[in-house]
Coordinates of C-alpha atoms in Angstrom, one line a residue:
M1 CA 0.0 0.2 0.1
R2 CA 1.5 3.4 -1.1
F3 CA 1.0 6.6 0.8
K4 CA 1.5 10.0 -0.6
S5 CA 3.2 12.8 1.6
V6 CA 1.9 16.1 1.2
L7 CA 4.0 19.1 2.1
R8 CA 2.3 22.0 3.2
F9 CA 3.9 25.5 2.2
C10 CA 3.0 28.8 4.1
S11 CA 2.0 31.6 2.3
L12 CA 4.6 34.6 2.3
P13 CA 3.2 37.4 4.1
A14 CA 4.2 40.9 3.4
R15 CA 7.9 41.6 3.7
P16 CA 8.4 42.8 7.1
S17 CA 11.4 44.6 8.4
C18 CA 14.9 43.1 8.7
Q19 CA 14.6 42.1 12.3
E20 CA 11.1 40.8 12.0
S21 CA 12.0 39.4 9.0
V22 CA 14.9 37.2 10.6
S23 CA 12.4 36.4 13.5
Y24 CA 9.9 35.4 11.0
E25 CA 11.9 33.1 9.0
L26 CA 13.4 31.6 12.1
E27 CA 9.6 30.9 13.3
R28 CA 8.8 29.9 9.8
S29 CA 11.8 27.5 9.8
L30 CA 10.9 26.1 12.9
H31 CA 7.2 25.8 12.1
C32 CA 8.2 24.1 8.9
S33 CA 10.5 21.7 10.7
S34 CA 7.8 20.8 13.0
L35 CA 5.4 20.1 10.1
Y36 CA 8.0 18.0 8.4
S37 CA 8.6 16.0 11.5
D38 CA 4.8 15.4 12.0
N39 CA 4.7 14.3 8.3
Q40 CA 7.6 11.9 8.7
R41 CA 5.9 10.5 11.8
S42 CA 2.7 10.1 10.1
V43 CA 4.3 8.3 6.9
T44 CA 6.2 6.1 9.2
K45 CA 3.0 5.2 11.1
H46 CA 1.1 4.5 8.0
Y47 CA 3.9 2.5 6.6
S48 CA 3.9 0.3 10.0
I49 CA 0.3 0.1 9.9
A50 CA 0.4 -0.9 6.0
R51 CA 3.2 -3.5 6.9
S52 CA 1.3 -4.9 9.8
Q53 CA -2.0 -5.2 7.7
Q54 CA 0.2 -7.0 5.0
G55 CA 1.8 -9.2 7.5
A56 CA -1.7 -10.1 8.7
S57 CA -3.0 -10.9 5.2
T58 CA 0.1 -13.2 4.8
L59 CA -0.6 -14.8 7.9
V60 CA -4.4 -15.3 7.0
L61 CA -3.5 -16.5 3.6
A62 CA -0.9 -19.0 5.1
L63 CA -3.4 -20.2 7.6
F64 CA -6.1 -20.6 4.7
V65 CA -3.4 -22.8 2.9
I66 CA -2.7 -24.6 5.7
A67 CA -6.6 -25.4 6.6
I68 CA -6.9 -26.3 3.0
L69 CA -3.9 -28.8 3.2
V70 CA -5.2 -30.0 6.7
T71 CA -8.7 -30.5 4.9
A72 CA -7.4 -32.3 2.2
V73 CA -5.2 -34.5 4.1
V74 CA -7.9 -35.4 6.7
A75 CA -10.4 -35.9 3.7
L76 CA -7.7 -38.3 2.0
V77 CA -7.0 -40.3 5.0
F78 CA -10.9 -40.5 5.7
G79 CA -11.4 -41.4 2.2
H80 CA -8.9 -43.9 2.3
K81 CA -10.2 -45.5 5.7
L82 CA -13.7 -45.5 4.1
G83 CA -12.5 -47.0 1.0
Y84 CA -10.4 -49.7 3.0
Q85 CA -13.7 -50.5 5.3
R86 CA -15.9 -51.0 2.3
G87 CA -13.4 -53.1 0.5
Y88 CA -12.6 -55.0 3.7
H89 CA -16.4 -55.6 4.2
S90 CA -16.9 -56.5 0.4
M91 CA -13.8 -58.9 0.9
Q92 CA -15.4 -60.5 3.9
T93 CA -18.7 -60.8 2.1
E94 CA -17.0 -62.4 -0.9
T95 CA -15.1 -64.6 1.4
K96 CA -18.0 -65.7 3.3
Q97 CA -20.1 -66.3 0.1
A98 CA -17.1 -68.2 -1.4
I99 CA -17.0 -70.4 1.9
I100 CA -20.8 -71.0 1.6
T101 CA -20.5 -71.8 -1.9
S102 CA -17.6 -74.1 -1.2
K103 CA -19.7 -76.0 1.4
E104 CA -22.6 -76.2 -0.9
S105 CA -20.4 -77.7 -3.6
L106 CA -19.0 -80.1 -1.2
Q107 CA -22.4 -80.9 0.0
E108 CA -23.5 -81.6 -3.5
L109 CA -20.2 -83.7 -4.1
E110 CA -21.2 -85.7 -1.1
D111 CA -24.7 -86.1 -2.3
L112 CA -23.5 -87.2 -5.8
R113 CA -21.2 -89.7 -4.2
V114 CA -23.8 -91.1 -2.1
S115 CA -26.1 -91.1 -4.9
H116 CA -23.4 -92.8 -7.1
K117 CA -22.8 -95.2 -4.4
I118 CA -26.5 -96.0 -4.1
A119 CA -26.9 -96.5 -7.6
T120 CA -23.8 -98.8 -7.7
N121 CA -25.3 -100.8 -5.0
Q122 CA -28.7 -100.8 -7.1
V123 CA -27.0 -102.0 -10.2
A124 CA -25.1 -104.8 -8.2
T125 CA -28.6 -105.9 -6.6
A126 CA -30.4 -105.7 -9.8
K127 CA -27.6 -107.7 -11.6
Q128 CA -27.5 -110.2 -8.8
E129 CA -31.6 -110.4 -9.0
L130 CA -31.2 -110.7 -12.9
E131 CA -28.8 -113.6 -12.2
I132 CA -31.0 -115.2 -9.9
S133 CA -33.9 -114.7 -12.0
L134 CA -32.2 -116.5 -15.0
A135 CA -31.3 -119.2 -12.9
N136 CA -34.7 -119.6 -11.6
I137 CA -36.1 -119.5 -15.1
K138 CA -33.5 -122.1 -16.3
E139 CA -34.4 -124.2 -13.5
L140 CA -38.2 -123.8 -14.2
R141 CA -37.6 -124.4 -17.9
E142 CA -35.7 -127.6 -16.9
N143 CA -38.5 -128.6 -14.4
Q144 CA -41.2 -127.9 -17.1
Q145 CA -39.4 -130.1 -19.7
A146 CA -39.0 -132.8 -16.9
L147 CA -42.6 -132.6 -16.2
T148 CA -43.7 -132.8 -19.8
V149 CA -41.6 -135.8 -20.2
E150 CA -43.0 -137.2 -17.1
N151 CA -46.6 -136.4 -18.1
R152 CA -46.0 -138.0 -21.6
Q153 CA -44.7 -141.2 -19.9
V154 CA -47.6 -141.3 -17.4
A155 CA -50.0 -140.7 -20.4
Q156 CA -48.4 -143.3 -22.1
L157 CA -48.6 -145.8 -19.3
N158 CA -52.4 -144.9 -18.5
D159 CA -52.9 -145.5 -22.4
L160 CA -51.5 -148.8 -21.8
Y161 CA -53.3 -149.5 -18.6
A162 CA -56.7 -148.3 -20.2
E163 CA -56.1 -150.4 -23.2
I164 CA -55.5 -153.7 -20.9
V165 CA -58.5 -152.7 -18.8
S166 CA -60.8 -152.2 -21.6
E167 CA -59.7 -155.7 -23.0
K168 CA -60.5 -157.1 -20.0
G169 CA -64.0 -155.8 -19.7
G170 CA -63.5 -152.0 -18.8
L171 CA -63.7 -150.2 -15.3
P172 CA -67.2 -149.6 -13.7
L173 CA -68.4 -146.4 -12.8
Q174 CA -67.4 -145.6 -9.5
I175 CA -66.8 -142.5 -7.1
L176 CA -63.1 -142.0 -6.1
G177 CA -63.5 -139.2 -3.7
A178 CA -66.1 -136.5 -2.6
K179 CA -65.9 -133.3 -0.5
I180 CA -68.1 -130.3 0.2
E181 CA -66.6 -127.3 2.0
P182 CA -68.3 -123.9 3.4
L183 CA -67.5 -120.5 1.8
P184 CA -68.5 -116.9 2.6
E185 CA -72.0 -115.7 2.1
N186 CA -73.8 -119.2 2.7
A187 CA -72.1 -120.6 -0.1
F188 CA -70.5 -124.0 -0.5
E189 CA -67.9 -125.6 -2.9
Y190 CA -68.4 -129.4 -3.9
G191 CA -65.9 -131.7 -5.5
F192 CA -66.5 -135.3 -6.7
D193 CA -63.7 -137.5 -8.5
V194 CA -65.5 -140.2 -10.9
A195 CA -63.8 -143.1 -12.8
M196 CA -65.1 -145.1 -15.5
L197 CA -63.6 -146.9 -18.5
A198 CA -66.1 -148.7 -21.2
S199 CA -65.3 -152.0 -22.6
D200 CA -64.9 -150.6 -26.2
G201 CA -62.3 -147.8 -25.0
K202 CA -64.5 -144.9 -25.9
A203 CA -65.7 -141.9 -24.0
K204 CA -69.0 -141.8 -22.5
R205 CA -71.4 -139.2 -21.4
L206 CA -71.7 -138.6 -17.7
K207 CA -75.0 -136.9 -16.2
P208 CA -74.4 -136.1 -12.4
T209 CA -77.2 -134.9 -10.0
L210 CA -76.7 -133.5 -6.6
T211 CA -79.6 -133.4 -4.1
L212 CA -79.5 -132.0 -0.4
L213 CA -81.9 -133.9 1.9
D214 CA -83.5 -133.0 5.2
D215 CA -86.3 -135.0 7.1
D216 CA -89.0 -133.9 5.0
D217 CA -87.7 -131.7 2.1
F218 CA -85.1 -132.0 -0.5
V219 CA -83.1 -129.3 -2.9
E220 CA -81.5 -130.2 -6.0
V221 CA -78.3 -128.4 -6.5
P222 CA -77.8 -126.9 -10.2
L223 CA -74.5 -128.2 -11.6
D224 CA -72.6 -126.3 -14.3
P225 CA -72.0 -128.0 -16.5
V226 CA -74.9 -130.3 -16.3
S227 CA -73.1 -133.4 -18.1
Y228 CA -69.2 -134.3 -18.7
T229 CA -67.3 -136.6 -20.9
I230 CA -65.6 -139.6 -18.9
E231 CA -62.9 -141.6 -20.3
G232 CA -61.0 -142.7 -17.2
V233 CA -61.0 -140.2 -14.3
T234 CA -63.5 -137.0 -14.5
R235 CA -63.3 -134.3 -11.8
I236 CA -66.9 -132.7 -11.1
R237 CA -66.4 -129.3 -9.5
G238 CA -68.6 -126.2 -8.5
R239 CA -70.3 -123.9 -6.1
F240 CA -73.7 -123.3 -4.9
M241 CA -75.6 -121.1 -2.5
M242 CA -77.6 -122.6 0.3
P243 CA -81.3 -121.8 0.5
A244 CA -82.2 -119.5 3.2
G245 CA -83.4 -121.7 6.2
F246 CA -82.5 -124.9 5.0
K247 CA -80.3 -127.3 6.9
P248 CA -79.4 -130.6 5.2
L249 CA -78.9 -133.9 6.8
Q250 CA -77.7 -135.7 3.8
V251 CA -76.2 -135.2 0.3
K252 CA -77.1 -137.7 -2.5
L253 CA -74.9 -137.9 -5.6
N254 CA -76.6 -139.7 -8.7
L255 CA -74.3 -140.5 -11.6
N256 CA -75.4 -142.0 -15.0
A257 CA -73.0 -142.9 -17.7
G258 CA -72.8 -145.6 -20.3
G259 CA -75.8 -147.4 -19.2
Q260 CA -74.3 -147.7 -15.8
E261 CA -76.1 -145.7 -12.8
I262 CA -74.8 -145.3 -9.2
E263 CA -76.2 -143.5 -6.3
Q264 CA -74.3 -142.6 -3.3
L265 CA -75.7 -141.0 0.1
Y266 CA -73.1 -138.7 2.5
D267 CA -74.0 -137.5 5.7
W268 CA -74.0 -133.7 6.1
K269 CA -70.8 -133.0 8.1
L270 CA -68.5 -130.1 7.8
G271 CA -65.4 -129.5 9.2
A272 CA -64.2 -126.8 11.7
K273 CA -64.5 -123.1 10.6
V274 CA -61.7 -121.6 8.6
D275 CA -60.2 -118.4 10.2
S276 CA -58.5 -117.3 7.1
M277 CA -61.7 -117.5 4.9
P278 CA -62.2 -114.4 2.8
L279 CA -65.1 -112.0 3.5
S280 CA -66.3 -112.2 -0.1
L281 CA -66.9 -114.8 -3.0
L282 CA -65.2 -112.2 -5.1
D283 CA -61.9 -112.8 -3.1
L284 CA -61.9 -116.4 -3.8
P285 CA -59.5 -118.2 -6.2
E286 CA -60.6 -120.5 -8.8
V287 CA -62.2 -124.0 -8.0
D288 CA -59.4 -126.3 -7.0
E289 CA -59.0 -129.1 -9.3
S290 CA -56.7 -131.0 -7.3
P291 CA -57.7 -134.7 -6.7
I292 CA -59.6 -135.3 -3.9
K293 CA -58.1 -137.6 -1.1
P294 CA -60.3 -140.5 -0.1

């Protein structure tokens, strides 16, 4: 900051006398010296003030610059710390996710290993079952072949016996075995094994009749079929429903074939109740064609 010094000059009064002039000059000189000293002090004071203001401005500027630098450093440190925290948090999250993914992958791998082991065991079991099935099929085929051969041999032997019996007058009509068994829903199953061989060796028509008897009445059981062909042994099988309220005491079987007729009476006797009997006729198997034990 610049300051201008203004020198003040006194106007010249009228020229006095010589002594007054000397006095005047002396006073004027003193006055001017006093003014000059005042001006010098004023200039020095203004210069000191200017220097003080300039120093204060420089200090303020320096403090401002320092504040900016400190703010920048603090912002840099804070930003670095914030970025580090975010990066560290992100890294922790990614690490945890990677660990979870790794665990899931290990679990899936373990599941696949267990599934592979189970599949391997199932394949091994299926292979064993297949081998057992093949062995059973082979055994069944061999048994079937053996049974076929045996049946042919038995049939051949029966034909030979039938021929011999026929040549000797044949086999008269006779009952080999009989049975009547209870079924659910007041039903019964009957079975009769009948044998006959004509002297001419030909098959004959057999007509059976089954009758239920009590003290006063009788009930004829409808047979299906109503007639059979007999040439050797014939098995009569079927089922019937007992009439409501009827309690037979005897069963009568009539057989007529090839001019021969026989009649057989049986007492109505039933065995003990079967605990494993089905509740309905629909659950029953087919009629048993096995030979009846005498």
